[in-house]
Amino acid sequence: MKTVIERLGELNLQVRSTSFSRGSSGFACYRMDGDPSTVEERLRAAGALAAATGRCRRVALTSPLDMKNEEEAARVAGLLSELSLEAGSFYPDIYTPRKGGALGPRLMYGSLSSPFTDVRVGSISYVTRSMDLMRAVGSRQAVLWIHDGIDTPGEKNLTDMLNRILNGLRQIGISLHKSENMLLDWRPFDPSFCSMAVSDWGTAAWLCRETDPSCRVLLDTASLLPGASLDSIVVAMLHQKILGMVRLSDSRLSQGSLPAGVIDPAALFRFFVNLLQAEKAGLCSIPEMVFELAPSARTGSIVETVLLAVENVETAFAAAMLVNPDELAELQNKPDPFQAERLLEDAMLTDVRPVVRAWREEKGLPVNPVEQLRKGAGARG
């Protein structure tokens, strides 16, 4: 059996480039001097984080925020190489309006399901063109979030809306190369508060199955509605072989992209306990999985906000590995709920930070990453 330190080395984290921009609420964005504002500044902040933690060398990129054309993509590829980073997932943005062209203010009525033919065609075309940029930076995974929905019940025919989205996804799927895959993100509400077209993982899973064999669902833990069981959903998705990636976030009422583990560290611990059990059952392989972090820093240091998410994930993963799977299975099969719960609590309440520090020392990394970041320009803002 591998040690906790050995398994910590198998934890693959990816961070969104957007997490290195100042976050905002629905009311205001409080930008500070020193906040990264260009793709180069965001990537340099990501490089500082990776150097301090040994994590998050995979950076998820967004078009058009990080690049708009082949020339800019080449520049980003050069920066990634210079900073010892690599391109992670690639997010074509078909929800933010641009000046001129089909993808303007009419996106308020949707993208792939828009009542305007030119907007539907333009959205599909933008995604397929973005895939060329994706390939130019070395990414092989496209991620789509479809913001389409309705704000009043009579606004759209829901049947037509879903049919149009499926048709658009199929056209996009044709553009995938054999070595590439696509993930479909979803959200229960926001920006549409009457009904979202892709509002749950079941709808997303159906669309994926109907689109392309490589298409999978991205599960954002912050998108789950209150009362939803993350543990059950993850296991169900693994059984169905439809889980493509997990974005680890925390939230209040499915709103906000808070660093993973800041609101409910027990949920993060349970997530990894269940994932380790699923791995033991042959449903997944954690070294082959990528966990995305996408916290939004509305206050404080941007880089330190991402660091907080990294450290919370590390400690939750390390604590989950303290649970003896055979002992837990024996207690569950008796069944002995009290002792099974005690077994989990003992692991969760163990201070595993010395183990994480030992892993850092073994890798030649700073034992105290925040100290390292505060010494350098990466902590500005």
PDB file of N, CA and C in Angstrom, residues 157-252:
ATOM      1  N   ASN A 157     -39.711  28.095 -26.236  1.00  0.00           N
ATOM      2  CA  ASN A 157     -40.207  26.729 -26.198  1.00  0.00           C
ATOM      3  C   ASN A 157     -39.066  25.856 -25.672  1.00  0.00           C
ATOM      4  N   LEU A 158     -39.219  25.278 -24.481  1.00  0.00           N
ATOM      5  CA  LEU A 158     -38.132  24.531 -23.855  1.00  0.00           C
ATOM      6  C   LEU A 158     -37.711  23.313 -24.675  1.00  0.00           C
ATOM      7  N   THR A 159     -38.662  22.694 -25.351  1.00  0.00           N
ATOM      8  CA  THR A 159     -38.337  21.546 -26.205  1.00  0.00           C
ATOM      9  C   THR A 159     -37.440  21.976 -27.354  1.00  0.00           C
ATOM     10  N   ASP A 160     -37.809  23.083 -28.004  1.00  0.00           N
ATOM     11  CA  ASP A 160     -36.986  23.603 -29.101  1.00  0.00           C
ATOM     12  C   ASP A 160     -35.604  24.017 -28.597  1.00  0.00           C
ATOM     13  N   MET A 161     -35.571  24.624 -27.406  1.00  0.00           N
ATOM     14  CA  MET A 161     -34.307  25.107 -26.853  1.00  0.00           C
ATOM     15  C   MET A 161     -33.318  23.951 -26.678  1.00  0.00           C
ATOM     16  N   LEU A 162     -33.782  22.852 -26.106  1.00  0.00           N
ATOM     17  CA  LEU A 162     -32.892  21.717 -25.884  1.00  0.00           C
ATOM     18  C   LEU A 162     -32.515  21.036 -27.201  1.00  0.00           C
ATOM     19  N   ASN A 163     -33.458  20.974 -28.139  1.00  0.00           N
ATOM     20  CA  ASN A 163     -33.153  20.388 -29.452  1.00  0.00           C
ATOM     21  C   ASN A 163     -32.078  21.185 -30.176  1.00  0.00           C
ATOM     22  N   ARG A 164     -32.182  22.519 -30.102  1.00  0.00           N
ATOM     23  CA  ARG A 164     -31.191  23.367 -30.769  1.00  0.00           C
ATOM     24  C   ARG A 164     -29.814  23.208 -30.124  1.00  0.00           C
ATOM     25  N   ILE A 165     -29.788  23.099 -28.802  1.00  0.00           N
ATOM     26  CA  ILE A 165     -28.510  22.913 -28.113  1.00  0.00           C
ATOM     27  C   ILE A 165     -27.876  21.586 -28.518  1.00  0.00           C
ATOM     28  N   LEU A 166     -28.673  20.540 -28.564  1.00  0.00           N
ATOM     29  CA  LEU A 166     -28.155  19.234 -28.975  1.00  0.00           C
ATOM     30  C   LEU A 166     -27.629  19.280 -30.404  1.00  0.00           C
ATOM     31  N   ASN A 167     -28.355  19.924 -31.292  1.00  0.00           N
ATOM     32  CA  ASN A 167     -27.918  20.049 -32.679  1.00  0.00           C
ATOM     33  C   ASN A 167     -26.597  20.810 -32.762  1.00  0.00           C
ATOM     34  N   GLY A 168     -26.489  21.901 -31.988  1.00  0.00           N
ATOM     35  CA  GLY A 168     -25.251  22.679 -31.983  1.00  0.00           C
ATOM     36  C   GLY A 168     -24.079  21.890 -31.434  1.00  0.00           C
ATOM     37  N   LEU A 169     -24.304  21.152 -30.346  1.00  0.00           N
ATOM     38  CA  LEU A 169     -23.234  20.351 -29.755  1.00  0.00           C
ATOM     39  C   LEU A 169     -22.754  19.271 -30.718  1.00  0.00           C
ATOM     40  N   ARG A 170     -23.691  18.680 -31.448  1.00  0.00           N
ATOM     41  CA  ARG A 170     -23.294  17.651 -32.415  1.00  0.00           C
ATOM     42  C   ARG A 170     -22.414  18.230 -33.511  1.00  0.00           C
ATOM     43  N   GLN A 171     -22.742  19.444 -33.949  1.00  0.00           N
ATOM     44  CA  GLN A 171     -21.912  20.081 -34.979  1.00  0.00           C
ATOM     45  C   GLN A 171     -20.527  20.406 -34.434  1.00  0.00           C
ATOM     46  N   ILE A 172     -20.478  20.812 -33.169  1.00  0.00           N
ATOM     47  CA  ILE A 172     -19.183  21.091 -32.541  1.00  0.00           C
ATOM     48  C   ILE A 172     -18.399  19.797 -32.357  1.00  0.00           C
ATOM     49  N   GLY A 173     -19.088  18.741 -31.950  1.00  0.00           N
ATOM     50  CA  GLY A 173     -18.434  17.453 -31.713  1.00  0.00           C
ATOM     51  C   GLY A 173     -17.728  16.903 -32.936  1.00  0.00           C
ATOM     52  N   ILE A 174     -18.266  17.204 -34.113  1.00  0.00           N
ATOM     53  CA  ILE A 174     -17.651  16.737 -35.364  1.00  0.00           C
ATOM     54  C   ILE A 174     -16.236  17.299 -35.516  1.00  0.00           C
ATOM     55  N   SER A 175     -15.995  18.477 -34.930  1.00  0.00           N
ATOM     56  CA  SER A 175     -14.693  19.140 -35.078  1.00  0.00           C
ATOM     57  C   SER A 175     -13.620  18.579 -34.154  1.00  0.00           C
ATOM     58  N   LEU A 176     -13.994  17.716 -33.217  1.00  0.00           N
ATOM     59  CA  LEU A 176     -13.012  17.152 -32.293  1.00  0.00           C
ATOM     60  C   LEU A 176     -12.087  16.169 -33.007  1.00  0.00           C
ATOM     61  N   HIS A 177     -10.793  16.263 -32.713  1.00  0.00           N
ATOM     62  CA  HIS A 177      -9.837  15.285 -33.217  1.00  0.00           C
ATOM     63  C   HIS A 177      -9.847  14.049 -32.317  1.00  0.00           C
ATOM     64  N   LYS A 178      -9.250  12.974 -32.780  1.00  0.00           N
ATOM     65  CA  LYS A 178      -9.287  11.712 -32.030  1.00  0.00           C
ATOM     66  C   LYS A 178      -8.641  11.823 -30.655  1.00  0.00           C
ATOM     67  N   SER A 179      -7.613  12.643 -30.536  1.00  0.00           N
ATOM     68  CA  SER A 179      -6.895  12.766 -29.262  1.00  0.00           C
ATOM     69  C   SER A 179      -7.544  13.783 -28.324  1.00  0.00           C
ATOM     70  N   GLU A 180      -8.663  14.366 -28.740  1.00  0.00           N
ATOM     71  CA  GLU A 180      -9.299  15.437 -27.967  1.00  0.00           C
ATOM     72  C   GLU A 180     -10.621  14.978 -27.353  1.00  0.00           C
ATOM     73  N   ASN A 181     -11.058  15.726 -26.367  1.00  0.00           N
ATOM     74  CA  ASN A 181     -12.378  15.465 -25.807  1.00  0.00           C
ATOM     75  C   ASN A 181     -13.031  16.774 -25.392  1.00  0.00           C
ATOM     76  N   MET A 182     -14.305  16.690 -25.053  1.00  0.00           N
ATOM     77  CA  MET A 182     -15.065  17.879 -24.687  1.00  0.00           C
ATOM     78  C   MET A 182     -15.805  17.625 -23.379  1.00  0.00           C
ATOM     79  N   LEU A 183     -15.819  18.626 -22.518  1.00  0.00           N
ATOM     80  CA  LEU A 183     -16.572  18.565 -21.271  1.00  0.00           C
ATOM     81  C   LEU A 183     -17.717  19.559 -21.338  1.00  0.00           C
ATOM     82  N   LEU A 184     -18.826  19.194 -20.733  1.00  0.00           N
ATOM     83  CA  LEU A 184     -19.989  20.077 -20.695  1.00  0.00           C
ATOM     84  C   LEU A 184     -20.246  20.493 -19.256  1.00  0.00           C
ATOM     85  N   ASP A 185     -20.191  21.785 -19.016  1.00  0.00           N
ATOM     86  CA  ASP A 185     -20.461  22.366 -17.698  1.00  0.00           C
ATOM     87  C   ASP A 185     -21.951  22.666 -17.593  1.00  0.00           C
ATOM     88  N   TRP A 186     -22.446  22.840 -16.388  1.00  0.00           N
ATOM     89  CA  TRP A 186     -23.870  23.148 -16.209  1.00  0.00           C
ATOM     90  C   TRP A 186     -24.049  23.987 -14.946  1.00  0.00           C
ATOM     91  N   ARG A 187     -25.200  24.610 -14.844  1.00  0.00           N
ATOM     92  CA  ARG A 187     -25.505  25.438 -13.671  1.00  0.00           C
ATOM     93  C   ARG A 187     -27.014  25.432 -13.447  1.00  0.00           C
ATOM     94  N   PRO A 188     -27.475  25.274 -12.203  1.00  0.00           N
ATOM     95  CA  PRO A 188     -28.922  25.179 -11.955  1.00  0.00           C
ATOM     96  C   PRO A 188     -29.671  26.488 -12.188  1.00  0.00           C
ATOM     97  N   PHE A 189     -28.975  27.614 -12.024  1.00  0.00           N
ATOM     98  CA  PHE A 189     -29.563  28.920 -12.299  1.00  0.00           C
ATOM     99  C   PHE A 189     -28.437  29.931 -12.483  1.00  0.00           C
ATOM    100  N   ASP A 190     -28.802  31.120 -12.941  1.00  0.00           N
ATOM    101  CA  ASP A 190     -27.833  32.196 -13.172  1.00  0.00           C
ATOM    102  C   ASP A 190     -27.043  31.935 -14.458  1.00  0.00           C
ATOM    103  N   PRO A 191     -27.238  32.718 -15.506  1.00  0.00           N
ATOM    104  CA  PRO A 191     -27.934  34.006 -15.496  1.00  0.00           C
ATOM    105  C   PRO A 191     -29.450  33.934 -15.603  1.00  0.00           C
ATOM    106  N   SER A 192     -30.003  32.819 -16.020  1.00  0.00           N
ATOM    107  CA  SER A 192     -31.464  32.719 -16.128  1.00  0.00           C
ATOM    108  C   SER A 192     -32.026  32.154 -14.829  1.00  0.00           C
ATOM    109  N   PHE A 193     -33.048  32.816 -14.297  1.00  0.00           N
ATOM    110  CA  PHE A 193     -33.571  32.405 -12.999  1.00  0.00           C
ATOM    111  C   PHE A 193     -34.950  31.765 -13.090  1.00  0.00           C
ATOM    112  N   CYS A 194     -35.484  31.657 -14.298  1.00  0.00           N
ATOM    113  CA  CYS A 194     -36.730  30.916 -14.482  1.00  0.00           C
ATOM    114  C   CYS A 194     -36.396  29.467 -14.826  1.00  0.00           C
ATOM    115  N   SER A 195     -35.524  29.286 -15.822  1.00  0.00           N
ATOM    116  CA  SER A 195     -35.094  27.933 -16.185  1.00  0.00           C
ATOM    117  C   SER A 195     -33.814  28.005 -17.006  1.00  0.00           C
ATOM    118  N   MET A 196     -32.830  27.185 -16.630  1.00  0.00           N
ATOM    119  CA  MET A 196     -31.613  27.043 -17.432  1.00  0.00           C
ATOM    120  C   MET A 196     -31.786  25.858 -18.373  1.00  0.00           C
ATOM    121  N   ALA A 197     -31.244  25.967 -19.568  1.00  0.00           N
ATOM    122  CA  ALA A 197     -31.367  24.872 -20.540  1.00  0.00           C
ATOM    123  C   ALA A 197     -30.643  23.617 -20.050  1.00  0.00           C
ATOM    124  N   VAL A 198     -29.435  23.799 -19.506  1.00  0.00           N
ATOM    125  CA  VAL A 198     -28.658  22.677 -18.958  1.00  0.00           C
ATOM    126  C   VAL A 198     -28.512  22.946 -17.465  1.00  0.00           C
ATOM    127  N   SER A 199     -29.484  22.479 -16.698  1.00  0.00           N
ATOM    128  CA  SER A 199     -29.590  22.882 -15.294  1.00  0.00           C
ATOM    129  C   SER A 199     -29.162  21.809 -14.305  1.00  0.00           C
ATOM    130  N   ASP A 200     -28.810  20.622 -14.776  1.00  0.00           N
ATOM    131  CA  ASP A 200     -28.427  19.551 -13.852  1.00  0.00           C
ATOM    132  C   ASP A 200     -27.515  18.554 -14.565  1.00  0.00           C
ATOM    133  N   TRP A 201     -26.886  17.703 -13.777  1.00  0.00           N
ATOM    134  CA  TRP A 201     -25.912  16.785 -14.367  1.00  0.00           C
ATOM    135  C   TRP A 201     -26.582  15.712 -15.218  1.00  0.00           C
ATOM    136  N   GLY A 202     -27.824  15.402 -14.946  1.00  0.00           N
ATOM    137  CA  GLY A 202     -28.529  14.414 -15.761  1.00  0.00           C
ATOM    138  C   GLY A 202     -28.755  14.906 -17.181  1.00  0.00           C
ATOM    139  N   THR A 203     -29.189  16.172 -17.302  1.00  0.00           N
ATOM    140  CA  THR A 203     -29.371  16.766 -18.632  1.00  0.00           C
ATOM    141  C   THR A 203     -28.032  16.858 -19.358  1.00  0.00           C
ATOM    142  N   ALA A 204     -26.997  17.288 -18.619  1.00  0.00           N
ATOM    143  CA  ALA A 204     -25.666  17.388 -19.220  1.00  0.00           C
ATOM    144  C   ALA A 204     -25.175  16.019 -19.686  1.00  0.00           C
ATOM    145  N   ALA A 205     -25.423  14.984 -18.884  1.00  0.00           N
ATOM    146  CA  ALA A 205     -24.984  13.632 -19.249  1.00  0.00           C
ATOM    147  C   ALA A 205     -25.689  13.149 -20.510  1.00  0.00           C
ATOM    148  N   TRP A 206     -26.987  13.417 -20.606  1.00  0.00           N
ATOM    149  CA  TRP A 206     -27.741  13.017 -21.803  1.00  0.00           C
ATOM    150  C   TRP A 206     -27.195  13.714 -23.040  1.00  0.00           C
ATOM    151  N   LEU A 207     -26.943  15.027 -22.935  1.00  0.00           N
ATOM    152  CA  LEU A 207     -26.397  15.772 -24.067  1.00  0.00           C
ATOM    153  C   LEU A 207     -25.032  15.222 -24.472  1.00  0.00           C
ATOM    154  N   CYS A 208     -24.207  14.873 -23.488  1.00  0.00           N
ATOM    155  CA  CYS A 208     -22.884  14.317 -23.792  1.00  0.00           C
ATOM    156  C   CYS A 208     -23.002  13.004 -24.557  1.00  0.00           C
ATOM    157  N   ARG A 209     -23.877  12.137 -24.092  1.00  0.00           N
ATOM    158  CA  ARG A 209     -24.033  10.831 -24.747  1.00  0.00           C
ATOM    159  C   ARG A 209     -24.522  10.977 -26.183  1.00  0.00           C
ATOM    160  N   GLU A 210     -25.333  12.009 -26.415  1.00  0.00           N
ATOM    161  CA  GLU A 210     -25.897  12.226 -27.744  1.00  0.00           C
ATOM    162  C   GLU A 210     -24.961  13.015 -28.659  1.00  0.00           C
ATOM    163  N   THR A 211     -23.871  13.540 -28.096  1.00  0.00           N
ATOM    164  CA  THR A 211     -22.983  14.417 -28.864  1.00  0.00           C
ATOM    165  C   THR A 211     -21.799  13.677 -29.468  1.00  0.00           C
ATOM    166  N   ASP A 212     -20.965  13.081 -28.587  1.00  0.00           N
ATOM    167  CA  ASP A 212     -19.733  12.441 -29.047  1.00  0.00           C
ATOM    168  C   ASP A 212     -19.283  11.455 -27.975  1.00  0.00           C
ATOM    169  N   PRO A 213     -18.708  10.313 -28.362  1.00  0.00           N
ATOM    170  CA  PRO A 213     -18.274   9.328 -27.362  1.00  0.00           C
ATOM    171  C   PRO A 213     -17.264   9.871 -26.360  1.00  0.00           C
ATOM    172  N   SER A 214     -16.524  10.921 -26.745  1.00  0.00           N
ATOM    173  CA  SER A 214     -15.505  11.476 -25.849  1.00  0.00           C
ATOM    174  C   SER A 214     -16.069  12.533 -24.903  1.00  0.00           C
ATOM    175  N   CYS A 215     -17.304  12.904 -25.082  1.00  0.00           N
ATOM    176  CA  CYS A 215     -17.896  14.002 -24.306  1.00  0.00           C
ATOM    177  C   CYS A 215     -18.257  13.534 -22.894  1.00  0.00           C
ATOM    178  N   ARG A 216     -17.877  14.333 -21.904  1.00  0.00           N
ATOM    179  CA  ARG A 216     -18.147  14.012 -20.504  1.00  0.00           C
ATOM    180  C   ARG A 216     -18.674  15.257 -19.781  1.00  0.00           C
ATOM    181  N   VAL A 217     -19.127  15.053 -18.548  1.00  0.00           N
ATOM    182  CA  VAL A 217     -19.697  16.144 -17.755  1.00  0.00           C
ATOM    183  C   VAL A 217     -18.649  16.704 -16.803  1.00  0.00           C
ATOM    184  N   LEU A 218     -18.593  18.023 -16.703  1.00  0.00           N
ATOM    185  CA  LEU A 218     -17.786  18.686 -15.686  1.00  0.00           C
ATOM    186  C   LEU A 218     -18.692  18.928 -14.482  1.00  0.00           C
ATOM    187  N   LEU A 219     -18.288  18.449 -13.329  1.00  0.00           N
ATOM    188  CA  LEU A 219     -19.074  18.634 -12.110  1.00  0.00           C
ATOM    189  C   LEU A 219     -18.431  19.710 -11.255  1.00  0.00           C
ATOM    190  N   ASP A 220     -19.118  20.836 -11.101  1.00  0.00           N
ATOM    191  CA  ASP A 220     -18.665  21.919 -10.228  1.00  0.00           C
ATOM    192  C   ASP A 220     -19.362  21.743  -8.888  1.00  0.00           C
ATOM    193  N   THR A 221     -18.587  21.493  -7.841  1.00  0.00           N
ATOM    194  CA  THR A 221     -19.199  21.227  -6.538  1.00  0.00           C
ATOM    195  C   THR A 221     -19.947  22.437  -5.991  1.00  0.00           C
ATOM    196  N   ALA A 222     -19.640  23.635  -6.503  1.00  0.00           N
ATOM    197  CA  ALA A 222     -20.350  24.835  -6.056  1.00  0.00           C
ATOM    198  C   ALA A 222     -21.687  25.004  -6.758  1.00  0.00           C
ATOM    199  N   SER A 223     -21.941  24.208  -7.797  1.00  0.00           N
ATOM    200  CA  SER A 223     -23.193  24.341  -8.549  1.00  0.00           C
ATOM    201  C   SER A 223     -24.319  23.480  -7.985  1.00  0.00           C
ATOM    202  N   LEU A 224     -24.008  22.650  -7.005  1.00  0.00           N
ATOM    203  CA  LEU A 224     -25.044  21.781  -6.448  1.00  0.00           C
ATOM    204  C   LEU A 224     -26.015  22.588  -5.597  1.00  0.00           C
ATOM    205  N   LEU A 225     -27.290  22.309  -5.759  1.00  0.00           N
ATOM    206  CA  LEU A 225     -28.301  23.001  -4.970  1.00  0.00           C
ATOM    207  C   LEU A 225     -28.244  22.536  -3.523  1.00  0.00           C
ATOM    208  N   PRO A 226     -28.657  23.386  -2.577  1.00  0.00           N
ATOM    209  CA  PRO A 226     -28.678  22.982  -1.166  1.00  0.00           C
ATOM    210  C   PRO A 226     -29.459  21.681  -0.980  1.00  0.00           C
ATOM    211  N   GLY A 227     -28.881  20.768  -0.241  1.00  0.00           N
ATOM    212  CA  GLY A 227     -29.535  19.481  -0.006  1.00  0.00           C
ATOM    213  C   GLY A 227     -29.082  18.390  -0.946  1.00  0.00           C
ATOM    214  N   ALA A 228     -28.451  18.763  -2.056  1.00  0.00           N
ATOM    215  CA  ALA A 228     -27.954  17.750  -2.995  1.00  0.00           C
ATOM    216  C   ALA A 228     -26.762  17.023  -2.376  1.00  0.00           C
ATOM    217  N   SER A 229     -26.646  15.745  -2.627  1.00  0.00           N
ATOM    218  CA  SER A 229     -25.563  14.934  -2.066  1.00  0.00           C
ATOM    219  C   SER A 229     -24.424  14.808  -3.068  1.00  0.00           C
ATOM    220  N   LEU A 230     -23.358  15.553  -2.824  1.00  0.00           N
ATOM    221  CA  LEU A 230     -22.175  15.465  -3.686  1.00  0.00           C
ATOM    222  C   LEU A 230     -21.652  14.030  -3.726  1.00  0.00           C
ATOM    223  N   ASP A 231     -21.624  13.380  -2.560  1.00  0.00           N
ATOM    224  CA  ASP A 231     -21.091  12.021  -2.480  1.00  0.00           C
ATOM    225  C   ASP A 231     -21.838  11.076  -3.420  1.00  0.00           C
ATOM    226  N   SER A 232     -23.170  11.110  -3.362  1.00  0.00           N
ATOM    227  CA  SER A 232     -23.979  10.207  -4.190  1.00  0.00           C
ATOM    228  C   SER A 232     -23.849  10.535  -5.669  1.00  0.00           C
ATOM    229  N   ILE A 233     -23.820  11.830  -5.985  1.00  0.00           N
ATOM    230  CA  ILE A 233     -23.744  12.250  -7.386  1.00  0.00           C
ATOM    231  C   ILE A 233     -22.430  11.802  -8.023  1.00  0.00           C
ATOM    232  N   VAL A 234     -21.326  11.991  -7.300  1.00  0.00           N
ATOM    233  CA  VAL A 234     -20.021  11.595  -7.840  1.00  0.00           C
ATOM    234  C   VAL A 234     -19.978  10.095  -8.109  1.00  0.00           C
ATOM    235  N   VAL A 235     -20.450   9.304  -7.154  1.00  0.00           N
ATOM    236  CA  VAL A 235     -20.433   7.843  -7.326  1.00  0.00           C
ATOM    237  C   VAL A 235     -21.326   7.426  -8.493  1.00  0.00           C
ATOM    238  N   ALA A 236     -22.509   8.057  -8.601  1.00  0.00           N
ATOM    239  CA  ALA A 236     -23.420   7.729  -9.710  1.00  0.00           C
ATOM    240  C   ALA A 236     -22.783   8.064 -11.057  1.00  0.00           C
ATOM    241  N   MET A 237     -22.101   9.216 -11.135  1.00  0.00           N
ATOM    242  CA  MET A 237     -21.464   9.611 -12.387  1.00  0.00           C
ATOM    243  C   MET A 237     -20.301   8.689 -12.738  1.00  0.00           C
ATOM    244  N   LEU A 238     -19.564   8.241 -11.724  1.00  0.00           N
ATOM    245  CA  LEU A 238     -18.467   7.306 -11.982  1.00  0.00           C
ATOM    246  C   LEU A 238     -19.000   5.969 -12.484  1.00  0.00           C
ATOM    247  N   HIS A 239     -20.087   5.497 -11.892  1.00  0.00           N
ATOM    248  CA  HIS A 239     -20.693   4.245 -12.350  1.00  0.00           C
ATOM    249  C   HIS A 239     -21.108   4.350 -13.819  1.00  0.00           C
ATOM    250  N   GLN A 240     -21.597   5.543 -14.201  1.00  0.00           N
ATOM    251  CA  GLN A 240     -22.075   5.744 -15.569  1.00  0.00           C
ATOM    252  C   GLN A 240     -20.954   6.135 -16.530  1.00  0.00           C
ATOM    253  N   LYS A 241     -19.736   6.275 -16.001  1.00  0.00           N
ATOM    254  CA  LYS A 241     -18.568   6.653 -16.813  1.00  0.00           C
ATOM    255  C   LYS A 241     -18.806   7.966 -17.562  1.00  0.00           C
ATOM    256  N   ILE A 242     -19.456   8.903 -16.893  1.00  0.00           N
ATOM    257  CA  ILE A 242     -19.791  10.181 -17.526  1.00  0.00           C
ATOM    258  C   ILE A 242     -19.060  11.355 -16.869  1.00  0.00           C
ATOM    259  N   LEU A 243     -18.329  11.100 -15.777  1.00  0.00           N
ATOM    260  CA  LEU A 243     -17.631  12.178 -15.073  1.00  0.00           C
ATOM    261  C   LEU A 243     -16.315  12.485 -15.774  1.00  0.00           C
ATOM    262  N   GLY A 244     -16.194  13.711 -16.276  1.00  0.00           N
ATOM    263  CA  GLY A 244     -14.981  14.106 -16.980  1.00  0.00           C
ATOM    264  C   GLY A 244     -13.981  14.822 -16.105  1.00  0.00           C
ATOM    265  N   MET A 245     -14.473  15.697 -15.216  1.00  0.00           N
ATOM    266  CA  MET A 245     -13.595  16.450 -14.331  1.00  0.00           C
ATOM    267  C   MET A 245     -14.444  17.020 -13.203  1.00  0.00           C
ATOM    268  N   VAL A 246     -13.806  17.229 -12.051  1.00  0.00           N
ATOM    269  CA  VAL A 246     -14.487  17.853 -10.919  1.00  0.00           C
ATOM    270  C   VAL A 246     -13.829  19.196 -10.644  1.00  0.00           C
ATOM    271  N   ARG A 247     -14.651  20.228 -10.582  1.00  0.00           N
ATOM    272  CA  ARG A 247     -14.164  21.545 -10.166  1.00  0.00           C
ATOM    273  C   ARG A 247     -14.489  21.694  -8.682  1.00  0.00           C
ATOM    274  N   LEU A 248     -13.447  21.748  -7.870  1.00  0.00           N
ATOM    275  CA  LEU A 248     -13.630  21.803  -6.426  1.00  0.00           C
ATOM    276  C   LEU A 248     -13.778  23.247  -5.976  1.00  0.00           C
ATOM    277  N   SER A 249     -14.968  23.578  -5.497  1.00  0.00           N
ATOM    278  CA  SER A 249     -15.271  24.926  -5.028  1.00  0.00           C
ATOM    279  C   SER A 249     -16.153  24.824  -3.802  1.00  0.00           C
ATOM    280  N   ASP A 250     -16.294  25.930  -3.112  1.00  0.00           N
ATOM    281  CA  ASP A 250     -17.271  26.012  -2.030  1.00  0.00           C
ATOM    282  C   ASP A 250     -18.226  27.145  -2.347  1.00  0.00           C
ATOM    283  N   SER A 251     -19.399  27.124  -1.750  1.00  0.00           N
ATOM    284  CA  SER A 251     -20.386  28.150  -2.081  1.00  0.00           C
ATOM    285  C   SER A 251     -21.427  28.275  -0.990  1.00  0.00           C
ATOM    286  N   ARG A 252     -22.212  29.327  -1.100  1.00  0.00           N
ATOM    287  CA  ARG A 252     -23.411  29.506  -0.298  1.00  0.00           C
ATOM    288  C   ARG A 252     -24.589  29.472  -1.254  1.00  0.00           C
TER     289      ARG A 252
END
